[in-house]
mmCIF file of C-alpha atoms in Angstrom:
data_model
loop_
_atom_site.group_PDB
_atom_site.id
_atom_site.type_symbol
_atom_site.label_atom_id
_atom_site.label_comp_id
_atom_site.label_asym_id
_atom_site.label_seq_id
_atom_site.Cartn_x
_atom_site.Cartn_y
_atom_site.Cartn_z
ATOM 1 C CA GLN A 148 1.667 12.538 -12.019
ATOM 2 C CA LYS A 149 0.718 9.302 -11.989
ATOM 3 C CA GLU A 150 -3.124 8.512 -10.568
ATOM 4 C CA VAL A 151 -5.148 5.372 -9.978
ATOM 5 C CA GLU A 152 -8.647 5.875 -9.700
ATOM 6 C CA GLN A 153 -10.669 3.773 -7.591
ATOM 7 C CA ASN A 154 -14.503 4.216 -6.653
ATOM 8 C CA SER A 155 -14.924 4.436 -2.787
ATOM 9 C CA GLY A 156 -18.385 2.435 -2.246
ATOM 10 C CA PRO A 157 -19.028 0.672 -0.168
ATOM 11 C CA LEU A 158 -19.873 -1.926 -2.809
ATOM 12 C CA SER A 159 -22.658 -4.001 -1.212
ATOM 13 C CA VAL A 160 -23.116 -7.441 -2.494
ATOM 14 C CA PRO A 161 -25.152 -10.646 -0.848
ATOM 15 C CA GLU A 162 -23.184 -13.653 -0.300
ATOM 16 C CA GLY A 163 -22.478 -15.610 -2.783
ATOM 17 C CA ALA A 164 -22.904 -13.124 -5.490
ATOM 18 C CA ILE A 165 -20.149 -11.766 -7.537
ATOM 19 C CA ALA A 166 -18.228 -8.758 -6.304
ATOM 20 C CA SER A 167 -16.720 -6.500 -9.096
ATOM 21 C CA LEU A 168 -14.118 -3.677 -8.584
ATOM 22 C CA ASN A 169 -12.731 -1.519 -10.558
ATOM 23 C CA CYS A 170 -9.469 0.659 -11.295
ATOM 24 C CA THR A 171 -8.140 3.165 -13.928
ATOM 25 C CA TYR A 172 -5.005 4.525 -13.993
ATOM 26 C CA SER A 173 -3.091 7.939 -16.145
ATOM 27 C CA ASP A 174 0.122 5.984 -16.432
ATOM 28 C CA ARG A 175 0.127 4.066 -20.191
ATOM 29 C CA GLY A 176 3.705 3.063 -19.865
ATOM 30 C CA SER A 177 2.394 0.981 -16.680
ATOM 31 C CA GLN A 178 3.697 -2.891 -16.383
ATOM 32 C CA SER A 179 2.636 -4.417 -13.211
ATOM 33 C CA PHE A 180 -0.684 -4.305 -11.155
ATOM 34 C CA PHE A 181 -1.364 -4.989 -8.027
ATOM 35 C CA TRP A 182 -4.812 -5.700 -5.517
ATOM 36 C CA TYR A 183 -4.034 -5.864 -2.002
ATOM 37 C CA ARG A 184 -6.980 -6.510 0.723
ATOM 38 C CA GLN A 185 -7.008 -4.014 3.835
ATOM 39 C CA TYR A 186 -8.851 -4.791 6.781
ATOM 40 C CA SER A 187 -10.090 -2.139 8.935
ATOM 41 C CA GLY A 188 -7.212 -1.752 11.636
ATOM 42 C CA LYS A 189 -4.751 -3.559 9.609
ATOM 43 C CA SER A 190 -2.067 -3.572 6.842
ATOM 44 C CA PRO A 191 -2.770 -4.094 3.210
ATOM 45 C CA GLU A 192 -1.612 -7.652 1.944
ATOM 46 C CA LEU A 193 -1.242 -8.898 -1.696
ATOM 47 C CA ILE A 194 -4.461 -10.985 -3.344
ATOM 48 C CA MET A 195 -3.169 -11.025 -6.851
ATOM 49 C CA PHE A 196 -0.618 -9.567 -9.225
ATOM 50 C CA ILE A 197 -0.842 -9.436 -12.875
ATOM 51 C CA TYR A 198 1.417 -8.176 -15.423
ATOM 52 C CA SER A 199 -0.129 -9.067 -19.046
ATOM 53 C CA ASN A 200 -3.060 -8.291 -20.527
ATOM 54 C CA GLY A 201 -6.080 -10.818 -20.423
ATOM 55 C CA ASP A 202 -7.408 -13.126 -17.289
ATOM 56 C CA LYS A 203 -5.396 -14.365 -14.328
ATOM 57 C CA GLU A 204 -7.247 -16.344 -11.878
ATOM 58 C CA ASP A 205 -6.786 -17.487 -8.216
ATOM 59 C CA GLY A 206 -9.458 -19.563 -6.576
ATOM 60 C CA ARG A 207 -12.110 -17.398 -6.102
ATOM 61 C CA PHE A 208 -9.947 -14.369 -6.904
ATOM 62 C CA THR A 209 -10.096 -13.174 -11.053
ATOM 63 C CA ALA A 210 -8.096 -10.114 -11.868
ATOM 64 C CA GLN A 211 -8.679 -8.711 -15.241
ATOM 65 C CA LEU A 212 -6.341 -6.183 -17.346
ATOM 66 C CA ASN A 213 -6.674 -4.072 -20.134
ATOM 67 C CA LYS A 214 -4.066 -2.076 -20.916
ATOM 68 C CA ALA A 215 -5.491 0.247 -24.248
ATOM 69 C CA SER A 216 -8.177 0.803 -21.656
ATOM 70 C CA GLN A 217 -5.962 1.704 -18.772
ATOM 71 C CA TYR A 218 -8.287 -0.413 -16.491
ATOM 72 C CA VAL A 219 -7.804 -3.517 -13.819
ATOM 73 C CA SER A 220 -10.517 -5.187 -12.249
ATOM 74 C CA LEU A 221 -11.250 -7.372 -9.190
ATOM 75 C CA LEU A 222 -13.788 -10.316 -9.477
ATOM 76 C CA ILE A 223 -14.673 -11.932 -6.526
ATOM 77 C CA ARG A 224 -16.662 -15.016 -7.265
ATOM 78 C CA ASP A 225 -18.928 -16.661 -4.259
ATOM 79 C CA SER A 226 -18.372 -13.345 -1.642
ATOM 80 C CA GLN A 227 -17.998 -14.619 1.725
ATOM 81 C CA PRO A 228 -18.460 -11.744 4.623
ATOM 82 C CA SER A 229 -15.078 -12.452 5.751
ATOM 83 C CA ASP A 230 -14.359 -10.334 2.133
ATOM 84 C CA SER A 231 -15.542 -7.951 3.730
ATOM 85 C CA ALA A 232 -12.489 -5.333 3.633
ATOM 86 C CA THR A 233 -11.084 -2.786 1.734
ATOM 87 C CA TYR A 234 -9.625 -3.772 -1.724
ATOM 88 C CA LEU A 235 -6.709 -1.190 -2.678
ATOM 89 C CA CYS A 236 -5.748 -1.811 -6.869
ATOM 90 C CA ALA A 237 -2.119 -0.106 -7.249
ATOM 91 C CA VAL A 238 -0.128 0.238 -9.992
ATOM 92 C CA LYS A 239 3.766 -0.577 -8.564
ATOM 93 C CA GLU A 240 4.047 2.282 -5.477
ATOM 94 C CA THR A 241 1.329 4.273 -6.460
ATOM 95 C CA PHE A 242 -2.104 3.645 -4.670
ATOM 96 C CA GLY A 243 -5.839 4.107 -5.556
ATOM 97 C CA THR A 244 -7.807 5.238 -2.492
ATOM 98 C CA GLY A 245 -9.872 1.589 -2.048
ATOM 99 C CA THR A 246 -12.939 0.220 -2.441
ATOM 100 C CA LYS A 247 -15.090 -0.603 0.632
ATOM 101 C CA LEU A 248 -16.266 -3.767 0.052
ATOM 102 C CA GLN A 249 -19.364 -5.380 2.178
ATOM 103 C CA VAL A 250 -20.631 -8.630 1.822
ATOM 104 C CA ILE A 251 -24.347 -9.335 3.332
ATOM 105 C CA PRO A 252 -24.920 -12.514 4.415
ATOM 106 C CA ASP B 270 8.297 -13.291 14.434
ATOM 107 C CA ALA B 271 6.429 -10.758 11.725
ATOM 108 C CA ASP B 272 8.666 -10.066 8.715
ATOM 109 C CA VAL B 273 8.389 -6.549 8.638
ATOM 110 C CA THR B 274 8.299 -4.770 12.497
ATOM 111 C CA GLN B 275 7.483 -0.903 13.086
ATOM 112 C CA THR B 276 8.116 0.906 16.191
ATOM 113 C CA PRO B 277 6.554 2.105 17.782
ATOM 114 C CA ARG B 278 2.772 1.042 17.083
ATOM 115 C CA ASN B 279 1.340 3.962 18.577
ATOM 116 C CA ARG B 280 2.498 7.359 19.151
ATOM 117 C CA ILE B 281 1.350 10.582 20.372
ATOM 118 C CA THR B 282 3.529 13.843 20.059
ATOM 119 C CA LYS B 283 2.878 17.581 20.270
ATOM 120 C CA THR B 284 3.520 19.521 17.445
ATOM 121 C CA GLY B 285 6.874 20.833 16.866
ATOM 122 C CA LYS B 286 8.583 17.501 18.153
ATOM 123 C CA ARG B 287 10.546 15.444 16.008
ATOM 124 C CA ILE B 288 10.197 12.169 15.997
ATOM 125 C CA MET B 289 11.290 9.013 14.552
ATOM 126 C CA LEU B 290 9.213 5.737 12.915
ATOM 127 C CA GLU B 291 11.452 2.534 12.622
ATOM 128 C CA CYS B 292 11.032 -0.456 10.489
ATOM 129 C CA SER B 293 13.146 -3.301 9.682
ATOM 130 C CA GLN B 294 12.425 -6.140 7.859
ATOM 131 C CA THR B 295 13.818 -9.972 7.790
ATOM 132 C CA LYS B 296 12.712 -10.928 4.635
ATOM 133 C CA GLY B 297 15.855 -10.571 2.492
ATOM 134 C CA HIS B 298 14.296 -7.386 0.241
ATOM 135 C CA ASP B 299 16.471 -4.740 -1.287
ATOM 136 C CA ARG B 300 13.395 -2.576 -1.496
ATOM 137 C CA MET B 301 11.556 -0.214 1.373
ATOM 138 C CA TYR B 302 8.601 2.006 1.767
ATOM 139 C CA TRP B 303 7.204 4.604 3.495
ATOM 140 C CA TYR B 304 3.252 5.178 3.405
ATOM 141 C CA ARG B 305 1.391 7.526 5.171
ATOM 142 C CA GLN B 306 -3.033 6.540 5.222
ATOM 143 C CA ASP B 307 -5.596 8.929 5.432
ATOM 144 C CA PRO B 308 -9.367 8.498 5.400
ATOM 145 C CA GLY B 309 -10.256 9.091 1.721
ATOM 146 C CA LEU B 310 -6.729 9.512 0.808
ATOM 147 C CA GLY B 311 -5.711 5.846 0.690
ATOM 148 C CA LEU B 312 -1.647 5.083 0.828
ATOM 149 C CA ARG B 313 0.666 7.914 -0.338
ATOM 150 C CA LEU B 314 4.259 7.282 -0.793
ATOM 151 C CA ILE B 315 6.658 9.756 1.233
ATOM 152 C CA TYR B 316 9.975 8.203 0.587
ATOM 153 C CA TYR B 317 11.407 4.874 -0.859
ATOM 154 C CA SER B 318 14.634 3.036 -1.047
ATOM 155 C CA PHE B 319 16.089 0.483 -3.385
ATOM 156 C CA ASP B 320 19.180 0.080 -1.705
ATOM 157 C CA VAL B 321 21.515 1.275 1.009
ATOM 158 C CA LYS B 322 22.696 4.086 -1.184
ATOM 159 C CA ASP B 323 19.588 4.911 -2.992
ATOM 160 C CA ILE B 324 17.081 7.108 -1.102
ATOM 161 C CA ASN B 325 13.834 9.000 -3.477
ATOM 162 C CA LYS B 326 11.299 10.768 -2.628
ATOM 163 C CA GLY B 327 7.285 10.266 -2.713
ATOM 164 C CA GLU B 328 4.261 11.965 -3.572
ATOM 165 C CA ILE B 329 4.448 13.764 -0.167
ATOM 166 C CA SER B 330 7.560 13.913 0.924
ATOM 167 C CA ASP B 331 7.749 17.607 2.283
ATOM 168 C CA GLY B 332 7.930 17.507 5.998
ATOM 169 C CA TYR B 333 9.739 14.317 6.337
ATOM 170 C CA SER B 334 13.206 12.738 6.261
ATOM 171 C CA VAL B 335 14.624 9.296 6.399
ATOM 172 C CA SER B 336 17.304 6.978 6.937
ATOM 173 C CA ARG B 337 18.378 3.588 5.379
ATOM 174 C CA GLN B 338 20.934 2.316 7.933
ATOM 175 C CA ALA B 339 21.474 -0.881 6.872
ATOM 176 C CA GLN B 340 19.261 -3.068 4.213
ATOM 177 C CA ALA B 341 17.279 -4.540 7.004
ATOM 178 C CA LYS B 342 16.271 -0.928 8.272
ATOM 179 C CA PHE B 343 14.747 2.171 7.188
ATOM 180 C CA SER B 344 13.484 5.349 9.408
ATOM 181 C CA LEU B 345 11.288 7.686 8.534
ATOM 182 C CA SER B 346 11.675 11.024 10.757
ATOM 183 C CA LEU B 347 9.309 14.278 11.421
ATOM 184 C CA GLU B 348 11.827 16.650 12.264
ATOM 185 C CA SER B 349 9.196 19.154 13.471
ATOM 186 C CA ALA B 350 5.230 17.569 13.717
ATOM 187 C CA ILE B 351 2.897 19.180 12.780
ATOM 188 C CA PRO B 352 -1.545 18.159 13.391
ATOM 189 C CA ASN B 353 -1.551 17.513 9.667
ATOM 190 C CA GLN B 354 0.768 14.692 10.487
ATOM 191 C CA THR B 355 -1.698 12.662 11.850
ATOM 192 C CA ALA B 356 -2.202 9.662 10.144
ATOM 193 C CA LEU B 357 -1.513 5.834 9.655
ATOM 194 C CA TYR B 358 1.896 5.448 8.524
ATOM 195 C CA PHE B 359 3.151 1.946 6.876
ATOM 196 C CA CYS B 360 6.791 0.383 5.735
ATOM 197 C CA ALA B 361 6.753 -1.767 3.374
ATOM 198 C CA THR B 362 8.991 -3.866 1.348
ATOM 199 C CA SER B 363 9.817 -5.696 -1.749
ATOM 200 C CA ASP B 364 12.394 -7.642 -3.753
ATOM 201 C CA ALA B 365 13.226 -6.548 -7.528
ATOM 202 C CA ARG B 366 14.670 -9.846 -8.476
ATOM 203 C CA VAL B 367 10.925 -11.558 -8.054
ATOM 204 C CA GLY B 368 8.665 -8.731 -8.565
ATOM 205 C CA GLU B 369 7.453 -5.701 -7.099
ATOM 206 C CA THR B 370 4.986 -6.929 -4.771
ATOM 207 C CA GLN B 371 4.970 -5.390 -1.811
ATOM 208 C CA TYR B 372 4.914 -6.723 2.246
ATOM 209 C CA PHE B 373 3.738 -4.182 4.837
ATOM 210 C CA GLY B 374 4.224 -3.799 8.347
ATOM 211 C CA PRO B 375 1.979 -3.865 11.294
ATOM 212 C CA GLY B 376 1.529 0.431 10.617
ATOM 213 C CA THR B 377 2.386 3.374 13.398
ATOM 214 C CA ARG B 378 -0.385 5.150 14.348
ATOM 215 C CA LEU B 379 0.745 8.652 15.184
ATOM 216 C CA LEU B 380 -1.215 11.526 16.354
ATOM 217 C CA VAL B 381 -0.005 15.200 16.534
ATOM 218 C CA LEU B 382 -1.317 17.297 19.032
#
């Protein structure tokens, strides 16, 4: 059974700091990886996807993929209180349980 | 109007009742999915459909059935609801032509008494 593992948190960071969210997956043949953000009571929305090893940057967000280590991460630079949410890592249609991020003003 | 809609948004039912959750999309996507979300368990895939004639079981399909009435409509049924089916249910869509990003509906909150 394919698995996607995340630390549930909460991860607390001060405003302006870098938040680092991590995810590991079990299926070595996986090709597509996603990070979704979910505010409390709302539906998940895509932040970034990544298909190739290395880094992919979009504004304050950077996704990192290491297929050899089966590891995906999301970095949020200059964290803002509005970034406080649960971040879901997904490998195709398999989701992790999410990491709750709290950005402290 | 929202691209992915779900009805009802909230539902309370009793054990043993049959209920249907409906999902419609105007995105023109070929793929549709049903998930349930429980605290601490994340999103779990119930069923998915890659086109009208293609229906597949997900991780937790027992106790559920689906119908893909058209490309734009995908319904989830609980034949005989039980309390542990109390959860938040999400429908999602994706377009195989442009990638596998999923677009979620607003969710249906179901309480089975």
